[in-house]
mmCIF file of C-alpha atoms and ligand atoms in Angstrom:
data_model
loop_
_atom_site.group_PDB
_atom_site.id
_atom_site.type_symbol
_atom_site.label_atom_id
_atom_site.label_comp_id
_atom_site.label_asym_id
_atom_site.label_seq_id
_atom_site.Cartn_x
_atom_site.Cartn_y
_atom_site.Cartn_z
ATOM 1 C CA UNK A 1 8.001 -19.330 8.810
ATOM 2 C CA UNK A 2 8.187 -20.816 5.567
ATOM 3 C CA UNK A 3 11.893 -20.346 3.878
ATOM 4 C CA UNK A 4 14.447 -21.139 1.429
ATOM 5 C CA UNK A 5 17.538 -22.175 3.353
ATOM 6 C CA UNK A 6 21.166 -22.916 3.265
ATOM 7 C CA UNK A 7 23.593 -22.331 5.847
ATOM 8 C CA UNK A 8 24.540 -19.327 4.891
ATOM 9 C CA UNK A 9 21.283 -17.667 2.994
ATOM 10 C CA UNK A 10 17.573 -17.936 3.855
ATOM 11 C CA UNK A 11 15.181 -16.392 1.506
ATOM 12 C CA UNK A 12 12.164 -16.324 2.966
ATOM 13 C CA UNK A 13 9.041 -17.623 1.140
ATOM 14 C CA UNK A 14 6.599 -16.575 3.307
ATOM 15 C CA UNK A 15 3.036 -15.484 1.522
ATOM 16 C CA UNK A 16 2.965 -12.302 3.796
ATOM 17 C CA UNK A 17 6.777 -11.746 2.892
ATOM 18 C CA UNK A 18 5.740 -12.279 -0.653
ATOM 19 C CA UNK A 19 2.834 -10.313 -0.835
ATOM 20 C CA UNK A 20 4.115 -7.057 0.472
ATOM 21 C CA UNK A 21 7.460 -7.611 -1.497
ATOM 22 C CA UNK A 22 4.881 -7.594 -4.298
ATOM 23 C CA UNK A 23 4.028 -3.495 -3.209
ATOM 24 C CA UNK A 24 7.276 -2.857 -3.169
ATOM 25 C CA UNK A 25 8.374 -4.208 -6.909
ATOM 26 C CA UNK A 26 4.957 -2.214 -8.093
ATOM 27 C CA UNK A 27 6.433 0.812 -9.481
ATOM 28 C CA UNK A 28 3.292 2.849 -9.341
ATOM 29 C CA UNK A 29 3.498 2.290 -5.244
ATOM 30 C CA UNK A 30 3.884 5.535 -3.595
ATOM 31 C CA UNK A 31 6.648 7.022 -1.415
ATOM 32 C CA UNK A 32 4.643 7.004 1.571
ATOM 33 C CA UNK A 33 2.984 2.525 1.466
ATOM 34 C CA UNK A 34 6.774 2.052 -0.399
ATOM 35 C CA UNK A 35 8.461 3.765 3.033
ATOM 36 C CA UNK A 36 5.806 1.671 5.427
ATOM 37 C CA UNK A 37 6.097 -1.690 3.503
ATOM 38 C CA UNK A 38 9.675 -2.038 3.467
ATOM 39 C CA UNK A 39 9.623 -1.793 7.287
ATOM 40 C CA UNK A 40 7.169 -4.360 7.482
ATOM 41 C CA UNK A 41 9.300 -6.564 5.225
ATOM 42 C CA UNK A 42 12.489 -6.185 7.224
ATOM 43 C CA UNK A 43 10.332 -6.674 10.574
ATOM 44 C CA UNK A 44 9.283 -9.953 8.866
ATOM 45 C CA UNK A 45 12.847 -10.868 7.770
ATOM 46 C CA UNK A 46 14.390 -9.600 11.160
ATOM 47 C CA UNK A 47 12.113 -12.532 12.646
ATOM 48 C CA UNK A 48 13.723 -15.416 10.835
ATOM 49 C CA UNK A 49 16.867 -13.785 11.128
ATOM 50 C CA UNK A 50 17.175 -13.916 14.798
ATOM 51 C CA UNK A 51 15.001 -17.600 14.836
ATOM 52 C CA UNK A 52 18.622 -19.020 16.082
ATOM 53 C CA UNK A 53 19.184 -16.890 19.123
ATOM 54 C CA UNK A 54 19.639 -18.614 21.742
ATOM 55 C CA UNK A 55 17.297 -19.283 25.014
ATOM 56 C CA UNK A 56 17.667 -20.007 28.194
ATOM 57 C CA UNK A 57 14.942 -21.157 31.274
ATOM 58 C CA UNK A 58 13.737 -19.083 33.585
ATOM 59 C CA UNK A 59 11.482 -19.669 36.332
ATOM 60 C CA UNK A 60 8.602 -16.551 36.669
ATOM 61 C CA UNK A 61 5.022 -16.448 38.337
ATOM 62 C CA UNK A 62 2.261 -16.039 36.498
ATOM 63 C CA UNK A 63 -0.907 -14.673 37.665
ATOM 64 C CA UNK A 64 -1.832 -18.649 38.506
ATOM 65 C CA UNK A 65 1.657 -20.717 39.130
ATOM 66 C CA UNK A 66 5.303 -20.747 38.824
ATOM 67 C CA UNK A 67 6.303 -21.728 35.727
ATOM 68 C CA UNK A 68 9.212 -22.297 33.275
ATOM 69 C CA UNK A 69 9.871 -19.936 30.474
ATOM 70 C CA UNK A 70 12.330 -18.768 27.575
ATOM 71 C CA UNK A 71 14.080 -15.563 27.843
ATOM 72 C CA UNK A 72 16.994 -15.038 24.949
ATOM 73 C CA UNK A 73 20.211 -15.316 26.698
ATOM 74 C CA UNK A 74 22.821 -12.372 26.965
ATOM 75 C CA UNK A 75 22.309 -11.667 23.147
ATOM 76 C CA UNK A 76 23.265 -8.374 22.052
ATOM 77 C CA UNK A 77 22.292 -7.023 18.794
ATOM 78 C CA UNK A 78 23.927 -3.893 16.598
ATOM 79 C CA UNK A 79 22.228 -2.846 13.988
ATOM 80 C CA UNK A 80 24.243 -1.298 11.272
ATOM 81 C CA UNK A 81 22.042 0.648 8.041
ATOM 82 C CA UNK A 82 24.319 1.230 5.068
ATOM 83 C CA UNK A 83 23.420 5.305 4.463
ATOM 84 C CA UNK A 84 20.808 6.549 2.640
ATOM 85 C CA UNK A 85 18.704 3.379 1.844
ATOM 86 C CA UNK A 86 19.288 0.809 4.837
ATOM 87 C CA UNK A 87 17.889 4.029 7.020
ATOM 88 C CA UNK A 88 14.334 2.556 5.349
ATOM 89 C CA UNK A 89 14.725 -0.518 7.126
ATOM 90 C CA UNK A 90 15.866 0.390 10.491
ATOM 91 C CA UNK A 91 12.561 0.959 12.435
ATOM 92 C CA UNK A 92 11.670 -2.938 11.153
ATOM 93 C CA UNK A 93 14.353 -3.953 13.067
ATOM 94 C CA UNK A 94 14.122 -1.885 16.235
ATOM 95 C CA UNK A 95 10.295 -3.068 16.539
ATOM 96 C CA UNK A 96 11.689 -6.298 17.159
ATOM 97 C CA UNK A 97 14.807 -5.801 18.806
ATOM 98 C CA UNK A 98 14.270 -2.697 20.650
ATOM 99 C CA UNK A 99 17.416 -2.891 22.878
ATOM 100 C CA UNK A 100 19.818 -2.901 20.051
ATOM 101 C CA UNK A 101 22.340 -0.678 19.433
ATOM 102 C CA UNK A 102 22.943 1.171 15.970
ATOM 103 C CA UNK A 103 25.481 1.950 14.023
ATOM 104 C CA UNK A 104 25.567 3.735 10.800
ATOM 105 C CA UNK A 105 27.992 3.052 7.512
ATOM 106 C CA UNK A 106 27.545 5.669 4.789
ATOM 107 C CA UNK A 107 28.748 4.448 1.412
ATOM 108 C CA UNK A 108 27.800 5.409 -1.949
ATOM 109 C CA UNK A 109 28.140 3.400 -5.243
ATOM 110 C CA UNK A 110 30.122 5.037 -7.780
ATOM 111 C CA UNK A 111 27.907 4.923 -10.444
ATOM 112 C CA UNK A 112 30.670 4.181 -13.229
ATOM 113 C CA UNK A 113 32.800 1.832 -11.720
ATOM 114 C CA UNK A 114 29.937 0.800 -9.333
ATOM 115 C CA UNK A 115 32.432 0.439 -6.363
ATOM 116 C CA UNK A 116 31.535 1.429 -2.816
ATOM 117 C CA UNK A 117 32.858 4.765 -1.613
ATOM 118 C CA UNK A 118 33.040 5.497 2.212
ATOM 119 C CA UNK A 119 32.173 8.859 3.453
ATOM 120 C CA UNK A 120 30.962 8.120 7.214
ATOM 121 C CA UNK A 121 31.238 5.418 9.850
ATOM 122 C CA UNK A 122 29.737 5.279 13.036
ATOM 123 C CA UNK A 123 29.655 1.853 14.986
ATOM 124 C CA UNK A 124 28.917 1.210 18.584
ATOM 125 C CA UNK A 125 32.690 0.515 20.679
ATOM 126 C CA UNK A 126 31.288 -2.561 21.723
ATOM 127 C CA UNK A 127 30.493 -4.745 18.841
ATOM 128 C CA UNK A 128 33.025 -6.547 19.865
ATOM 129 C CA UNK A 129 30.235 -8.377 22.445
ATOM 130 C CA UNK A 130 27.628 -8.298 19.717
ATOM 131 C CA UNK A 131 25.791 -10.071 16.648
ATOM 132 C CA UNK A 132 25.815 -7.718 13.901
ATOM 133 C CA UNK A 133 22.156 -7.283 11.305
ATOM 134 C CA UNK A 134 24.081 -5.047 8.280
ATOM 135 C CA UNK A 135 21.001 -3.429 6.636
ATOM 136 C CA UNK A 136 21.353 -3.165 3.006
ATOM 137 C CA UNK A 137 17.893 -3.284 1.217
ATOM 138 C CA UNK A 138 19.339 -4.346 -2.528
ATOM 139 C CA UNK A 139 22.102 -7.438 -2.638
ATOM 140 C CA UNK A 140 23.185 -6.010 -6.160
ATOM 141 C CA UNK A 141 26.794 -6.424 -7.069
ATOM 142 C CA UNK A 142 27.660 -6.831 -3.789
ATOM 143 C CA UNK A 143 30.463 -4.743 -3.288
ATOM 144 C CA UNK A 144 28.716 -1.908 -0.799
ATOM 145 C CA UNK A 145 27.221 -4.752 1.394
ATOM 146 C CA UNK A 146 30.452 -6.642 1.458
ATOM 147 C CA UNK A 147 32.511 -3.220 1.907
ATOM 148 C CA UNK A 148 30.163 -2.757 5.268
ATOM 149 C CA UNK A 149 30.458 -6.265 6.528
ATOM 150 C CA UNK A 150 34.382 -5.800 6.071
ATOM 151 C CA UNK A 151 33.546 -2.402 8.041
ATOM 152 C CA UNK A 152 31.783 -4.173 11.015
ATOM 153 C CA UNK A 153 33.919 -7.061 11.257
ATOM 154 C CA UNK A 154 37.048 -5.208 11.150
ATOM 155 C CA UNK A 155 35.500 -3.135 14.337
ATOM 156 C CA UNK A 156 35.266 -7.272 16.093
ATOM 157 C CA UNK A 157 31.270 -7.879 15.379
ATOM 158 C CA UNK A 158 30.625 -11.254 16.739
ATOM 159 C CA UNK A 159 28.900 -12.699 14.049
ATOM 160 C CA UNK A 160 27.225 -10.655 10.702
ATOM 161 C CA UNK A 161 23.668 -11.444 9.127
ATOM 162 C CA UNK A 162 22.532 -8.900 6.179
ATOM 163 C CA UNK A 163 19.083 -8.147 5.980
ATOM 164 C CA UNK A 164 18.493 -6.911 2.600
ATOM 165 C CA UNK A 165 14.663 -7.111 0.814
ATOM 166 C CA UNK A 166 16.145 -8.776 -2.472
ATOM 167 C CA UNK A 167 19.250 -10.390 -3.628
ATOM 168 C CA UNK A 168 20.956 -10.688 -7.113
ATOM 169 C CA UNK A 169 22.711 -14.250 -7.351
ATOM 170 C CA UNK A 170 25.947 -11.980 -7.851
ATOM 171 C CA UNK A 171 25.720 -10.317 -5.089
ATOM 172 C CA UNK A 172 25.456 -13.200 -3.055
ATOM 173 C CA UNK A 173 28.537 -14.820 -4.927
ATOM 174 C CA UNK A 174 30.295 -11.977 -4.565
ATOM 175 C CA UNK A 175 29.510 -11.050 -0.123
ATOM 176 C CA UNK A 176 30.005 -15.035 0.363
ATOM 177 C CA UNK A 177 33.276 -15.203 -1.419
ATOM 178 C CA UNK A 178 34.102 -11.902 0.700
ATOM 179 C CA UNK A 179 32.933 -12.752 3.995
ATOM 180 C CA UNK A 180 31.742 -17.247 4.009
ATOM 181 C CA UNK A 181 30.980 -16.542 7.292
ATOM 182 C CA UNK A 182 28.367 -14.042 6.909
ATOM 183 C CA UNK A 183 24.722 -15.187 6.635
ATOM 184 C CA UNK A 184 22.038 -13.695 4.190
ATOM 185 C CA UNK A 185 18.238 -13.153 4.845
ATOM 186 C CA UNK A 186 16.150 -11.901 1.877
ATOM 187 C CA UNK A 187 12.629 -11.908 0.804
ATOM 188 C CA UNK A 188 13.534 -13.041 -2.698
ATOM 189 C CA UNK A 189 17.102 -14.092 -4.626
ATOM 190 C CA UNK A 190 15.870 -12.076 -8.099
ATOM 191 C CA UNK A 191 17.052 -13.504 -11.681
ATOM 192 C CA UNK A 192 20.469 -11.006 -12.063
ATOM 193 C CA UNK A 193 21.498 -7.448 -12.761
ATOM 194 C CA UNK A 194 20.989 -4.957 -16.002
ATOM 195 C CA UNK A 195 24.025 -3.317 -17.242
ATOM 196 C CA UNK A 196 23.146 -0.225 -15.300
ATOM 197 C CA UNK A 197 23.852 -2.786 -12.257
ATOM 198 C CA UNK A 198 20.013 -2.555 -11.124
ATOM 199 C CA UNK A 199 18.403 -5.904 -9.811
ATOM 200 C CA UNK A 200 16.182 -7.767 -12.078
ATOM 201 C CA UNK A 201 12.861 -7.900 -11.865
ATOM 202 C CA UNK A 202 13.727 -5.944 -8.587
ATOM 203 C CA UNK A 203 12.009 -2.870 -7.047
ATOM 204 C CA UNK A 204 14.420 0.187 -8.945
ATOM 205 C CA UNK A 205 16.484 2.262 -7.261
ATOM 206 C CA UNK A 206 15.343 1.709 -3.059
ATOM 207 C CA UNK A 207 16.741 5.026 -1.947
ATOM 208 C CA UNK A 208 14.741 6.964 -4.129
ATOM 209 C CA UNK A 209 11.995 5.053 -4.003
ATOM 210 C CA UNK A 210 12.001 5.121 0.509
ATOM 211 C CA UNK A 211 12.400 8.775 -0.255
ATOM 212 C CA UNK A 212 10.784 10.441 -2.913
ATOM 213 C CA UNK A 213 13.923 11.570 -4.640
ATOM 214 C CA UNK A 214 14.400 11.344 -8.703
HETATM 215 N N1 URA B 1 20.520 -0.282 -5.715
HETATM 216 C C1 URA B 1 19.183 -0.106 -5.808
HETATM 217 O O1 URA B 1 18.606 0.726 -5.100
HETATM 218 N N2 URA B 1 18.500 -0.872 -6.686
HETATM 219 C C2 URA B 1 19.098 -1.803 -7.459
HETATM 220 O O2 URA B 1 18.409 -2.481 -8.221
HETATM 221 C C3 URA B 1 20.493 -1.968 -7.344
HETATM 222 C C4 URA B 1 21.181 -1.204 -6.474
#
């Protein structure tokens, strides 16, 4: 799949990536294509996010002969939303990697000092023997994603990747100052933020847009 990479964030440039982020920037898209797309987006994203997993050979039969083949080796996957809007990108994920557990952080950005506030955590006991996706659809400031990665790796996650559909440059800044060993996948690193803190061009506000709200 066709992407943007560093060690640390991938944006990926893919034309089917691109053209359904396109939906989701439209603002005259409606709840219920806006709701569908993003999952189709994440499932997209979830695909180059995982592209380093790890394989290992297996002999099986087909219907014909014995032959070698790749299964992915012992990896185990949490999947951790950030509450309400990450929820929109969940079933992406789980289409993929339907074995994985979830987990759920519920922050909310205080709208005047745009910090994160926590007001539920729910992570599976064992991340400790897992790779963590954080789901976080807009890489604004920053500071709820990296507040959540803190979250997970505090509970021992083995390694974090965010998944979120776009990314402000500050936001990356500010989750790779946080947390250098955290990787980034997004469909598109956008130009900055408005002083409301919104994401430029961007999509608008993705919890009220995955939900009708507003
Ligand atoms: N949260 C959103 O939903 N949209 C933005 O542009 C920034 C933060």
């Amino acid at each position: 799949m066709s992407a943007v990479a560093t060690d640390r964030l991938i944006e990926v440039k893919h034309p089917l990536v691109q053209h359904k982020l396109s939906y989701l920037r439209e603002k005259d898209t409606p709840t219920v294509h806006f709701r569908k797309i993003a999952n189709e987006v994440t499932l997209l994203l979830t695909y180059e996010a995982t592209k380093d997993f790890p394989t290992e050979d297996i002999e099986i039969e087909t219907p014909l002969e014995w032959t070698t083949a790749q299964r992915i080796s012992g990896k185990k996957v949490a999947v951790c939303p950030v509450l309400r809007a990450g929820m929109g990108m969940l079933d992406g994920v789980l289409s993929l990697v339907s074995g994985a557990r979830v987990g759920f952080i519920g922050l909310y950005r205080d709208e005047e000092t745009l910090e994160p506030v926590e007001y539920y955590v729910k992570l599976p006991n064992d991340l400790a023997d897992r790779d963590a996706i954080v789901l976080d659809p807009m890489l604004a400031t920053g500071n709820s994603s990296a507040a959540a990665i803190a979250k997970v790796k505090e509970a021992g996650a083995r390694s974090v990747t965010l998944v979120c559909l776009v990314a402000a440059p500050e936001g990356i800044d500010r989750v790779h100052s946080a947390h250098p060993d955290a990787r980034i996948v997004t469909a598109s690193v956008d130009r900055g933020l408005n002083e409301r803190g919104y994401i430029v061009p961007g999509l608008g506000d993705a919890g009220d847009r995955l939900y009708g709200t507003k």
